[in-house]
Amino acid sequence: MANPASRPQRAYHQDYICRIRYENNLPPPPGSVKLLDIPIDGLDYYASPGFASRLHRSQPINIEADAELGMPIDLVGMPGVFDGDESSIQAPLIPPPVHPRDKNLLRPLSELGKPKYQPGGISFLRRTEYISSDVARARSEAASKSAPKSSGPKLRKPVDTSKDDPINVLRAVVKGFDIAHPEDAYTGPDTKDNIKGLEPTPAETEAWNNPKHPMKSNLKPVDFYPILPDLEAVTDTGSYMIAKFTANPTQVIEKHDPRMDVGMLRPIEMDDVAIAEYNAKLAAHGADPVRNPHPGGAPFNYHFFLPTDETSASNLRKKLDVHDPDNDDPGLYTTKNKDGKDIFRMNQQRVYETGRSTAADPDHAYKEVALALHDDVDEVADYSESAQATNGESTKRLGKAAYYYPVMQKMQLKPHRSKTLAQLGVTSRVEDDDDDRKIDALEVVVDDLNETEKAKRAEHRSALLGEVVDEEVTQLSDA
């Protein structure tokens, strides 16, 4: 056994480090602080207006700017602006599509800056859930590799094409009505007029009997309204128009003017130039609907009429209300014309022109509708019997339901300014001023519908109910 003393000693190298921090604080000053009085008269010089004027004269502007400073306000080159058409200085109703190269300029602020780098192969820079998901994925891949492979070909899951069959789609629609009204469900064989709906599942029946909010389960419905057409309010055109004034059309500001409830708009016949421009816009839209939006309804000008006072407006409302028992009282008329006939006099306020207008697609007549909720203790009226009363004399009140009214056109009315521009000599279109002088007031008399109006409304009612219209009714409506 070797002697430990005879083994060579192993040397260890070690540096001696000694850090010493010396302080070198300055001694306090031996004497008191001496303050010098420095004149600051130059501040008044630099703050005087004369200095700024001399600086402006000595330093010329180093930019080239036109008389309008880069913001042209000349309206001469804009088409139609002096004829009352301000479409060239307004934003289009339908904005054009964004070019793919400009989409990066529309990114939100959260996406700006340096892209976030997500390391893929560095484990200590990743979150725990990522590591756990990688482990689970690695285990599933290892299990799939170790599992024996099937020798047969992989079969694709069959697709049920019967769901797209028109008959199956119709059965699914009928199923919704059967769930709502199980007492009227058709259970017989399929015929030309009747088809049996699909069998509802218990979950679908439970969802109908106990409806729940899709996101807030604690909410409960307060009431239910069936959605029905108001057959008694069908117009000659079968639809309604929504008109919005850009400014208050009356002088009443503090409250609602009741005369507005019975105000009347009388369209003015369009001139040949306006008709040609409108037809050109329609043709351009038909050729390229993407670049040329639909011009909307015809840009008519309108005379706006209001009753003389609030009493006339109230009596006119009673006269138009078919549920009022005194609507046939001749004493409701407030004025007599020169022939001694009882009338309602409505004075013209001013002429309005169509600003912006949007028209509904005829193929989608019910894309936009107005809803009116009616609460009534009586049952909902029988609409098949109401539709047969084509004379429009039915006065049965509406039952409890949400009645819809199709809206075919929405327009914005703004005051017509051609007369003012013509007086200034800016435009020569003064043909509307002649119409302005022709009608000062309307003599309104409320009367029953004639045969042509009854036929038109009967045709629209039959279309709502899916009934066939007689040829005689169609001939009357086309008359």
XYZ file of C-alpha atoms in Angstrom:
479
model
C 0.000 0.000 0.000
C 1.422 3.344 -1.076
C 2.274 5.940 1.496
C 0.011 9.078 1.289
C 2.898 11.302 2.054
C 4.707 10.113 -1.043
C 1.865 11.283 -3.347
C 2.483 14.591 -5.254
C 0.487 17.525 -3.928
C -2.067 19.113 -6.361
C -1.792 22.909 -6.659
C -4.915 25.151 -6.727
C -4.675 28.653 -8.290
C -6.644 31.453 -6.618
C -6.680 35.190 -7.289
C -6.920 37.595 -4.383
C -9.574 40.224 -4.994
C -9.884 43.255 -2.780
C -12.240 46.036 -3.666
C -11.736 49.372 -1.938
C -14.109 52.314 -2.464
C -12.566 55.704 -1.755
C -14.734 58.712 -0.957
C -13.876 62.127 -2.396
C -16.440 64.537 -1.025
C -15.950 68.200 -1.893
C -15.529 70.530 1.057
C -18.091 73.304 1.553
C -17.300 76.672 -0.076
C -15.224 78.895 2.159
C -17.279 82.054 1.464
C -20.906 83.072 0.826
C -22.499 82.680 -2.620
C -22.083 85.704 -4.877
C -25.107 86.444 -7.136
C -24.619 88.482 -10.288
C -27.299 90.802 -11.710
C -27.682 89.823 -15.402
C -29.984 92.046 -17.486
C -32.814 90.186 -19.334
C -34.166 93.014 -21.478
C -34.047 90.841 -24.580
C -37.217 88.990 -23.571
C -39.322 92.027 -24.384
C -37.583 92.294 -27.721
C -38.313 88.731 -28.778
C -41.913 88.920 -27.557
C -42.724 92.136 -29.445
C -44.868 91.985 -32.649
C -42.158 93.766 -34.560
C -39.729 90.874 -34.138
C -42.262 88.405 -35.613
C -42.976 90.760 -38.541
C -39.269 91.190 -39.325
C -38.769 87.428 -39.042
C -41.621 86.856 -41.490
C -40.137 89.269 -44.006
C -36.615 87.939 -43.695
C -37.540 84.235 -43.817
C -39.675 83.501 -46.895
C -41.956 80.436 -46.984
C -40.136 77.519 -48.530
C -43.250 75.691 -49.781
C -45.190 76.147 -52.984
C -48.918 76.562 -52.231
C -51.721 77.645 -54.494
C -54.309 80.253 -53.640
C -56.550 77.619 -52.003
C -53.721 75.976 -49.971
C -54.270 72.593 -51.571
C -58.013 72.432 -50.751
C -60.009 73.372 -53.890
C -63.459 74.750 -53.199
C -64.374 75.448 -56.820
C -67.740 73.784 -57.551
C -67.794 74.588 -61.275
C -66.193 71.317 -62.318
C -68.576 69.133 -60.292
C -71.466 67.871 -62.466
C -74.989 68.803 -61.460
C -74.081 70.682 -58.289
C -75.814 73.888 -59.461
C -78.906 71.951 -60.568
C -79.595 70.692 -57.060
C -77.835 67.329 -57.553
C -75.260 67.025 -54.744
C -74.393 63.387 -55.384
C -70.960 64.340 -56.756
C -69.904 65.883 -53.416
C -71.446 63.220 -51.215
C -70.162 59.810 -50.274
C -71.729 56.939 -52.259
C -74.486 54.935 -50.599
C -72.612 51.688 -51.268
C -68.846 52.098 -50.716
C -66.667 50.532 -53.409
C -64.786 47.340 -52.541
C -61.342 47.758 -51.014
C -58.396 46.905 -53.225
C -56.331 43.972 -51.894
C -53.247 46.197 -51.714
C -55.113 48.691 -49.488
C -56.383 46.146 -46.957
C -53.163 46.450 -44.939
C -53.940 50.144 -44.395
C -57.237 49.219 -42.694
C -55.719 46.978 -40.062
C -56.608 47.803 -36.435
C -54.051 49.222 -34.046
C -53.755 45.908 -32.227
C -52.230 44.295 -35.318
C -49.641 46.997 -35.955
C -46.037 46.743 -34.835
C -43.593 43.862 -34.907
C -45.094 40.424 -35.472
C -45.179 38.223 -32.418
C -42.571 35.479 -32.634
C -43.663 32.101 -31.339
C -40.633 29.815 -30.896
C -41.314 26.253 -31.911
C -38.303 24.282 -30.775
C -37.310 26.012 -27.525
C -39.102 24.352 -24.650
C -38.204 26.775 -21.867
C -39.681 29.723 -23.794
C -43.087 28.117 -24.235
C -45.997 27.939 -21.901
C -46.941 24.922 -19.871
C -50.142 24.192 -21.770
C -48.237 24.101 -25.023
C -45.827 21.563 -23.611
C -48.628 19.417 -22.245
C -50.454 19.508 -25.591
C -47.252 18.507 -27.372
C -46.848 15.568 -24.989
C -50.411 14.460 -25.550
C -49.994 14.764 -29.301
C -46.735 12.821 -29.200
C -48.409 10.053 -27.195
C -51.297 9.834 -29.629
C -48.888 9.685 -32.570
C -46.873 6.950 -30.856
C -50.043 4.986 -30.133
C -51.189 5.307 -33.733
C -47.810 4.065 -35.007
C -47.790 1.091 -32.669
C -51.373 0.100 -33.535
C -51.723 -2.520 -36.270
C -52.724 -1.077 -39.616
C -55.818 -2.401 -41.316
C -55.224 -4.075 -44.616
C -58.476 -2.854 -46.190
C -58.959 0.549 -47.840
C -60.086 3.506 -45.738
C -63.772 4.141 -46.262
C -65.113 7.673 -46.490
C -68.051 8.581 -44.291
C -71.172 8.580 -46.435
C -72.892 11.933 -46.971
C -76.632 12.109 -46.564
C -77.746 13.770 -49.794
C -81.427 13.396 -48.989
C -81.322 16.514 -46.769
C -80.975 18.709 -49.860
C -83.918 17.101 -51.589
C -86.715 19.682 -52.173
C -89.343 17.330 -50.744
C -87.263 16.812 -47.604
C -86.749 20.578 -47.241
C -90.515 21.063 -47.523
C -91.089 18.388 -44.891
C -88.693 20.203 -42.536
C -90.621 23.447 -43.048
C -93.938 21.733 -42.397
C -92.451 20.226 -39.243
C -92.011 23.715 -37.782
C -95.721 24.451 -38.273
C -96.667 21.062 -36.834
C -94.675 21.812 -33.675
C -96.388 25.196 -33.302
C -99.902 23.822 -34.032
C -99.953 20.077 -33.367
C -103.742 20.021 -33.606
C -103.540 20.988 -37.297
C -100.728 18.551 -38.192
C -101.410 16.454 -41.299
C -100.839 12.746 -40.662
C -102.216 11.178 -43.834
C -100.413 10.097 -46.994
C -98.699 12.647 -49.220
C -100.958 14.204 -51.836
C -100.742 17.079 -54.285
C -102.146 19.553 -51.773
C -100.910 18.110 -48.450
C -97.554 16.745 -47.392
C -96.629 15.124 -44.131
C -93.921 16.851 -42.124
C -90.935 15.212 -40.484
C -91.355 13.705 -37.054
C -90.287 16.292 -34.429
C -87.800 15.216 -31.816
C -88.518 15.592 -28.086
C -85.791 18.255 -27.871
C -87.470 20.326 -30.583
C -90.850 20.072 -28.900
C -89.333 21.028 -25.540
C -87.561 24.017 -27.123
C -90.890 25.243 -28.482
C -92.844 24.709 -25.271
C -90.132 26.207 -23.027
C -88.067 28.634 -25.098
C -84.733 29.797 -23.711
C -82.422 32.610 -24.640
C -79.424 31.243 -26.568
C -76.920 33.195 -24.445
C -78.759 34.284 -21.273
C -80.554 31.306 -19.779
C -82.044 33.356 -16.925
C -84.237 35.373 -19.301
C -87.787 34.260 -19.942
C -90.196 35.430 -22.665
C -92.903 37.796 -21.473
C -95.385 37.285 -24.306
C -95.750 35.731 -27.745
C -97.087 37.336 -30.928
C -97.900 35.521 -34.174
C -96.494 37.312 -37.212
C -99.302 38.005 -39.690
C -99.972 40.352 -42.618
C -102.424 43.190 -42.044
C -104.848 42.403 -44.856
C -107.043 45.389 -44.044
C -104.123 47.784 -44.567
C -103.093 46.536 -48.017
C -102.508 49.495 -50.341
C -103.001 49.800 -54.087
C -99.297 49.035 -54.623
C -99.159 46.366 -51.918
C -96.359 48.128 -50.022
C -95.387 51.309 -48.188
C -92.783 54.060 -48.483
C -90.753 55.641 -45.682
C -89.981 59.354 -46.108
C -87.591 61.213 -43.813
C -87.153 64.975 -43.836
C -83.654 66.381 -43.508
C -85.024 69.389 -41.610
C -88.128 70.215 -39.611
C -90.902 70.795 -42.213
C -92.977 72.943 -39.829
C -92.359 75.873 -37.543
C -93.385 73.918 -34.427
C -90.256 73.066 -32.432
C -91.313 72.575 -28.809
C -93.640 69.602 -29.443
C -94.880 67.242 -32.109
C -97.050 68.925 -34.717
C -100.280 66.847 -34.985
C -100.767 68.070 -38.536
C -97.821 65.900 -39.606
C -99.915 62.772 -38.937
C -102.155 63.580 -41.920
C -99.673 65.423 -44.148
C -99.749 64.669 -47.868
C -97.032 64.435 -50.512
C -98.016 64.994 -54.134
C -95.382 63.868 -56.669
C -94.442 66.220 -59.494
C -94.071 64.736 -62.938
C -90.416 64.273 -63.881
C -89.021 66.139 -66.878
C -87.383 64.395 -69.827
C -83.841 65.189 -68.657
C -84.390 63.633 -65.208
C -86.043 60.555 -66.737
C -83.118 60.079 -69.129
C -80.567 60.390 -66.315
C -82.464 57.902 -64.151
C -82.800 55.395 -66.996
C -79.076 55.724 -67.712
C -78.259 54.903 -64.077
C -80.572 51.879 -64.204
C -78.894 50.661 -67.393
C -75.427 51.103 -65.860
C -76.509 49.145 -62.787
C -77.828 46.326 -64.954
C -74.553 46.178 -66.916
C -72.221 46.280 -63.875
C -73.980 46.030 -60.494
C -70.667 45.951 -58.599
C -69.336 49.303 -59.790
C -72.697 51.012 -60.269
C -75.058 50.756 -57.280
C -78.798 50.741 -57.733
C -80.062 54.341 -58.048
C -83.072 53.551 -55.865
C -86.521 54.867 -56.576
C -87.329 57.496 -59.144
C -86.098 60.931 -57.936
C -89.441 62.708 -57.889
C -90.045 66.163 -56.490
C -92.981 66.488 -54.118
C -95.443 69.144 -53.014
C -95.958 68.907 -49.263
C -99.376 69.853 -47.846
C -100.609 70.249 -44.262
C -104.033 71.104 -42.796
C -104.711 74.708 -41.887
C -104.898 74.070 -38.114
C -104.878 71.320 -35.498
C -108.688 71.078 -35.482
C -108.735 70.188 -39.167
C -106.002 67.608 -38.578
C -107.957 66.003 -35.715
C -111.188 65.862 -37.747
C -109.369 64.402 -40.740
C -107.929 61.648 -38.565
C -111.425 60.798 -37.308
C -112.668 60.733 -40.892
C -109.945 58.284 -41.902
C -110.449 56.016 -38.861
C -112.785 53.197 -39.921
C -113.268 52.198 -36.268
C -114.557 55.618 -35.257
C -118.417 55.494 -35.061
C -118.637 59.174 -36.029
C -116.439 59.010 -39.123
C -119.454 59.513 -41.439
C -120.474 62.728 -39.708
C -120.446 65.521 -42.344
C -119.781 68.024 -39.573
C -116.168 66.869 -39.409
C -115.353 68.886 -42.517
C -114.037 72.299 -41.538
C -114.251 74.233 -44.827
C -116.513 74.700 -47.839
C -115.209 75.321 -51.308
C -116.627 77.821 -53.784
C -119.241 75.264 -54.890
C -120.474 74.845 -51.317
C -119.037 71.332 -50.879
C -117.627 70.255 -47.531
C -113.853 69.791 -47.737
C -110.635 69.747 -45.753
C -108.303 72.500 -46.934
C -104.588 71.646 -46.936
C -102.116 74.397 -47.728
C -98.858 73.801 -49.529
C -95.752 74.214 -47.356
C -92.971 73.939 -49.911
C -91.479 71.709 -52.604
C -89.170 68.864 -51.591
C -86.801 66.830 -53.699
C -85.515 63.299 -53.236
C -82.056 63.275 -51.664
C -81.107 59.654 -51.068
C -83.372 56.822 -52.034
C -83.169 53.040 -51.739
C -85.632 50.700 -53.424
C -86.241 47.090 -52.451
C -85.537 44.271 -54.842
C -88.799 43.085 -56.455
C -87.635 39.483 -56.022
C -87.253 40.077 -52.254
C -90.301 42.198 -51.519
C -90.283 41.373 -47.798
C -86.619 41.985 -47.077
C -87.554 45.106 -45.093
C -90.843 45.303 -43.216
C -92.386 47.456 -40.512
C -93.861 45.678 -37.478
C -96.778 46.819 -35.327
C -97.651 44.941 -32.116
C -101.356 44.770 -31.272
C -102.538 43.644 -27.840
C -106.164 42.583 -27.847
C -108.148 40.259 -25.625
C -110.064 38.895 -28.610
C -108.787 36.097 -30.764
C -106.937 36.793 -33.983
C -109.316 37.509 -36.833
C -109.958 34.933 -39.524
C -107.848 36.191 -42.405
C -109.352 33.967 -45.053
C -112.773 35.550 -44.429
C -111.210 39.008 -44.193
C -109.524 38.523 -47.556
C -112.866 37.703 -49.210
C -114.179 41.135 -48.190
C -112.450 42.849 -51.103
C -114.644 45.915 -50.850
C -112.445 47.235 -48.016
C -115.468 47.877 -45.798
C -114.500 45.423 -43.058
C -114.163 47.233 -39.737
C -113.184 44.309 -37.523
C -110.416 45.268 -35.162
C -107.093 43.508 -35.340
C -106.430 40.684 -32.941
C -103.335 40.107 -30.874
C -100.432 39.678 -33.290
C -97.364 41.322 -34.770
C -98.515 42.668 -38.120
C -95.952 43.349 -40.805
C -96.094 45.900 -43.603
C -93.672 45.566 -46.551
C -91.457 48.595 -47.246
C -90.533 48.941 -50.905
C -88.772 52.311 -50.813
C -87.011 54.560 -48.316
C -86.223 58.119 -49.313
C -84.776 61.269 -47.828
C -86.571 64.527 -48.598
C -84.732 67.835 -48.616
C -85.962 71.326 -49.545
C -85.905 72.044 -53.269
C -83.467 74.851 -54.115
C -83.780 75.264 -57.897
C -85.882 78.391 -57.487
C -83.247 80.102 -55.344
C -80.419 79.077 -57.646
C -82.349 80.273 -60.704
C -82.907 83.663 -59.115
C -79.160 83.967 -58.574
C -78.529 83.111 -62.215
C -76.600 79.940 -61.401
C -78.931 77.507 -63.174
C -81.571 77.780 -65.863
C -83.842 74.964 -64.664
C -86.964 76.791 -63.581
C -89.616 74.379 -64.812
C -90.322 73.239 -61.250
C -91.233 76.790 -60.273
C -94.229 76.632 -62.600
C -95.497 73.594 -60.733
C -94.822 75.454 -57.523
C -97.242 78.214 -58.594
C -99.925 75.894 -59.960
C -101.013 74.349 -56.645
C -101.504 76.485 -53.580
C -103.864 74.192 -51.645
C -105.685 70.865 -51.829
C -109.392 70.311 -51.313
C -109.541 66.885 -49.652
C -112.724 64.789 -49.560
C -112.739 61.304 -47.980
C -114.720 58.802 -50.068
C -115.095 55.038 -50.445
C -112.897 52.943 -52.719
C -113.842 52.597 -56.371
C -113.932 49.293 -58.220
C -110.400 49.621 -59.609
C -108.897 50.287 -56.170
C -110.850 47.387 -54.685
C -109.582 45.063 -57.411
C -105.950 46.078 -56.866
C -106.159 45.480 -53.126
C -107.961 42.171 -53.637
C -105.135 41.041 -55.916
C -102.493 41.828 -53.301
C -104.516 40.106 -50.557
C -104.830 36.985 -52.679
C -101.088 37.013 -53.344
C -100.410 37.138 -49.588
C -102.729 34.184 -48.976
C -101.503 32.190 -51.991
C -104.879 32.229 -53.698
C -105.605 32.383 -57.411
C -106.909 35.740 -58.637
C -109.888 35.798 -60.982
C -109.347 37.156 -64.482
C -112.051 39.795 -63.979
C -110.266 41.129 -60.894
C -106.973 41.248 -62.803
C -108.545 43.177 -65.652
C -109.998 45.720 -63.238
C -106.648 46.201 -61.483
C -104.891 46.766 -64.830
C -107.479 49.332 -65.913
